[in-house]
Amino acid sequence: MTDRVYPSTKPATNGTAATNPSFPATNGTAATNPSFPATKAQIYGATRPTYRPQPNRKRSRSCCCACVLWTTAVIFILIVLAVIAGAIIYVLYRPHRPSFDVSGLSISSLNLTSASHLTTNINLNITARNPNKKLVYTYNPITISVTTERDDIVVGSGSLPSFVHGTKNTTFLRAAITSSGVQLDDVSAGKLKADLKSKNGVALKLELETKVKVKMGGLKTPKVRIRVTCQGIKATVPSGKKATAASVSNAKCKVDLRIKIWKWTF
């Protein structure tokens, strides 16, 4: 068996050249494979990439820089206006914090039983002052806690109702601090017994906590937290039914109130 090659590459026999109907042979030579017309891809280059116009990078960068500059300028102008407005408000209203003082504290009972049950009955008088001419304070109900100054043992608690503190106003507040049969742990009970037996009396600390809103003309601030801490109170336990008055001459109260008027905090 012999191998055949298709199409045959043998020249035409009998002196006759193989021809193609479309492409006849010339000059008596055998015709080769036909050559078809070139396509558009061959003419213009099949691998040539499609033209796409490139964006102007310099122009886009200049636009971004202009936007950044305008944004910075606007923010700077707003900050300057806010500072100016805050300065005007501060000069007009001259805000100051309210002040609190312990004007009196009397103990009717402060008993600690052998079973470490604590019973307390304390009458508390507080003087609140608003030194501002144009600021009005509006207080939420106030919670009061009395603890020992050295060990922070809770002696009793109480509350004050909400009230409005007018301009250049002094308000006298009264509260009852009580605890009824509160169970203390052994460590706290031992420390409290030692304090109650002290000849110099037991040092007490007073804490008032609430939220307050400030009104300045037609402007009202959101409610913010205020805490008043008073220390330097010396109390003695009554030996009979008569209440004993605590020494409050050295008592000092610290007001923790942060209200921001633009950039100023008072």
PDB file of N, CA and C in Angstrom, residues 169-202:
ATOM      1  N   ASN A 169     -29.937  84.708  91.178  1.00  0.00           N
ATOM      2  CA  ASN A 169     -30.873  84.126  92.135  1.00  0.00           C
ATOM      3  C   ASN A 169     -30.132  83.230  93.114  1.00  0.00           C
ATOM      4  N   THR A 170     -30.590  83.225  94.347  1.00  0.00           N
ATOM      5  CA  THR A 170     -30.098  82.314  95.373  1.00  0.00           C
ATOM      6  C   THR A 170     -31.256  81.438  95.834  1.00  0.00           C
ATOM      7  N   THR A 171     -31.089  80.120  95.721  1.00  0.00           N
ATOM      8  CA  THR A 171     -32.144  79.170  96.050  1.00  0.00           C
ATOM      9  C   THR A 171     -31.682  78.283  97.204  1.00  0.00           C
ATOM     10  N   PHE A 172     -32.547  78.126  98.198  1.00  0.00           N
ATOM     11  CA  PHE A 172     -32.267  77.268  99.349  1.00  0.00           C
ATOM     12  C   PHE A 172     -32.973  75.927  99.142  1.00  0.00           C
ATOM     13  N   LEU A 173     -32.200  74.854  99.220  1.00  0.00           N
ATOM     14  CA  LEU A 173     -32.718  73.513  98.970  1.00  0.00           C
ATOM     15  C   LEU A 173     -32.629  72.682 100.246  1.00  0.00           C
ATOM     16  N   ARG A 174     -33.657  71.881 100.473  1.00  0.00           N
ATOM     17  CA  ARG A 174     -33.683  70.989 101.634  1.00  0.00           C
ATOM     18  C   ARG A 174     -33.976  69.568 101.173  1.00  0.00           C
ATOM     19  N   ALA A 175     -33.242  68.632 101.762  1.00  0.00           N
ATOM     20  CA  ALA A 175     -33.411  67.227 101.384  1.00  0.00           C
ATOM     21  C   ALA A 175     -33.254  66.340 102.602  1.00  0.00           C
ATOM     22  N   ALA A 176     -33.933  65.201 102.581  1.00  0.00           N
ATOM     23  CA  ALA A 176     -33.824  64.189 103.635  1.00  0.00           C
ATOM     24  C   ALA A 176     -32.986  63.033 103.108  1.00  0.00           C
ATOM     25  N   ILE A 177     -31.919  62.720 103.829  1.00  0.00           N
ATOM     26  CA  ILE A 177     -31.024  61.617 103.463  1.00  0.00           C
ATOM     27  C   ILE A 177     -31.315  60.461 104.398  1.00  0.00           C
ATOM     28  N   THR A 178     -31.730  59.349 103.851  1.00  0.00           N
ATOM     29  CA  THR A 178     -32.154  58.215 104.695  1.00  0.00           C
ATOM     30  C   THR A 178     -31.585  56.901 104.169  1.00  0.00           C
ATOM     31  N   SER A 179     -31.553  55.941 105.075  1.00  0.00           N
ATOM     32  CA  SER A 179     -31.298  54.532 104.736  1.00  0.00           C
ATOM     33  C   SER A 179     -31.953  53.712 105.834  1.00  0.00           C
ATOM     34  N   SER A 180     -32.596  52.642 105.453  1.00  0.00           N
ATOM     35  CA  SER A 180     -33.353  51.848 106.420  1.00  0.00           C
ATOM     36  C   SER A 180     -32.905  50.398 106.371  1.00  0.00           C
ATOM     37  N   GLY A 181     -32.152  49.997 107.389  1.00  0.00           N
ATOM     38  CA  GLY A 181     -31.734  48.598 107.511  1.00  0.00           C
ATOM     39  C   GLY A 181     -30.884  48.104 106.362  1.00  0.00           C
ATOM     40  N   VAL A 182     -30.010  48.957 105.835  1.00  0.00           N
ATOM     41  CA  VAL A 182     -29.141  48.540 104.731  1.00  0.00           C
ATOM     42  C   VAL A 182     -28.064  47.597 105.260  1.00  0.00           C
ATOM     43  N   GLN A 183     -27.931  46.442 104.609  1.00  0.00           N
ATOM     44  CA  GLN A 183     -26.953  45.447 105.022  1.00  0.00           C
ATOM     45  C   GLN A 183     -25.574  45.800 104.470  1.00  0.00           C
ATOM     46  N   LEU A 184     -24.593  45.946 105.375  1.00  0.00           N
ATOM     47  CA  LEU A 184     -23.222  46.212 104.957  1.00  0.00           C
ATOM     48  C   LEU A 184     -22.393  44.940 105.064  1.00  0.00           C
ATOM     49  N   ASP A 185     -21.390  44.836 104.210  1.00  0.00           N
ATOM     50  CA  ASP A 185     -20.479  43.700 104.327  1.00  0.00           C
ATOM     51  C   ASP A 185     -19.577  43.908 105.546  1.00  0.00           C
ATOM     52  N   ASP A 186     -18.897  42.855 105.954  1.00  0.00           N
ATOM     53  CA  ASP A 186     -18.106  42.891 107.185  1.00  0.00           C
ATOM     54  C   ASP A 186     -16.990  43.941 107.131  1.00  0.00           C
ATOM     55  N   VAL A 187     -16.341  44.076 105.979  1.00  0.00           N
ATOM     56  CA  VAL A 187     -15.241  45.042 105.863  1.00  0.00           C
ATOM     57  C   VAL A 187     -15.771  46.463 105.996  1.00  0.00           C
ATOM     58  N   SER A 188     -16.835  46.785 105.262  1.00  0.00           N
ATOM     59  CA  SER A 188     -17.410  48.135 105.319  1.00  0.00           C
ATOM     60  C   SER A 188     -17.960  48.439 106.709  1.00  0.00           C
ATOM     61  N   ALA A 189     -18.610  47.440 107.320  1.00  0.00           N
ATOM     62  CA  ALA A 189     -19.162  47.641 108.662  1.00  0.00           C
ATOM     63  C   ALA A 189     -18.055  47.921 109.673  1.00  0.00           C
ATOM     64  N   GLY A 190     -16.941  47.205 109.575  1.00  0.00           N
ATOM     65  CA  GLY A 190     -15.832  47.438 110.499  1.00  0.00           C
ATOM     66  C   GLY A 190     -15.236  48.840 110.332  1.00  0.00           C
ATOM     67  N   LYS A 191     -15.086  49.291 109.085  1.00  0.00           N
ATOM     68  CA  LYS A 191     -14.533  50.631 108.849  1.00  0.00           C
ATOM     69  C   LYS A 191     -15.492  51.715 109.328  1.00  0.00           C
ATOM     70  N   LEU A 192     -16.788  51.521 109.115  1.00  0.00           N
ATOM     71  CA  LEU A 192     -17.761  52.525 109.545  1.00  0.00           C
ATOM     72  C   LEU A 192     -17.830  52.608 111.066  1.00  0.00           C
ATOM     73  N   LYS A 193     -17.742  51.481 111.745  1.00  0.00           N
ATOM     74  CA  LYS A 193     -17.749  51.488 113.220  1.00  0.00           C
ATOM     75  C   LYS A 193     -16.557  52.287 113.758  1.00  0.00           C
ATOM     76  N   ALA A 194     -15.408  52.097 113.132  1.00  0.00           N
ATOM     77  CA  ALA A 194     -14.223  52.834 113.569  1.00  0.00           C
ATOM     78  C   ALA A 194     -14.392  54.337 113.343  1.00  0.00           C
ATOM     79  N   ASP A 195     -15.022  54.723 112.242  1.00  0.00           N
ATOM     80  CA  ASP A 195     -15.246  56.150 111.965  1.00  0.00           C
ATOM     81  C   ASP A 195     -16.243  56.752 112.945  1.00  0.00           C
ATOM     82  N   LEU A 196     -17.281  56.015 113.271  1.00  0.00           N
ATOM     83  CA  LEU A 196     -18.311  56.543 114.178  1.00  0.00           C
ATOM     84  C   LEU A 196     -17.781  56.721 115.598  1.00  0.00           C
ATOM     85  N   LYS A 197     -16.786  55.932 115.972  1.00  0.00           N
ATOM     86  CA  LYS A 197     -16.227  56.031 117.316  1.00  0.00           C
ATOM     87  C   LYS A 197     -15.134  57.093 117.423  1.00  0.00           C
ATOM     88  N   SER A 198     -14.780  57.703 116.298  1.00  0.00           N
ATOM     89  CA  SER A 198     -13.708  58.698 116.315  1.00  0.00           C
ATOM     90  C   SER A 198     -14.126  59.933 117.107  1.00  0.00           C
ATOM     91  N   LYS A 199     -13.207  60.473 117.907  1.00  0.00           N
ATOM     92  CA  LYS A 199     -13.508  61.655 118.711  1.00  0.00           C
ATOM     93  C   LYS A 199     -13.736  62.898 117.854  1.00  0.00           C
ATOM     94  N   ASN A 200     -13.073  62.943 116.685  1.00  0.00           N
ATOM     95  CA  ASN A 200     -13.208  64.089 115.796  1.00  0.00           C
ATOM     96  C   ASN A 200     -14.437  64.011 114.892  1.00  0.00           C
ATOM     97  N   GLY A 201     -15.183  62.940 115.038  1.00  0.00           N
ATOM     98  CA  GLY A 201     -16.370  62.758 114.211  1.00  0.00           C
ATOM     99  C   GLY A 201     -16.030  62.077 112.897  1.00  0.00           C
ATOM    100  N   VAL A 202     -17.054  61.732 112.161  1.00  0.00           N
ATOM    101  CA  VAL A 202     -16.884  61.053 110.886  1.00  0.00           C
ATOM    102  C   VAL A 202     -16.926  62.085 109.757  1.00  0.00           C
TER     103      VAL A 202
END
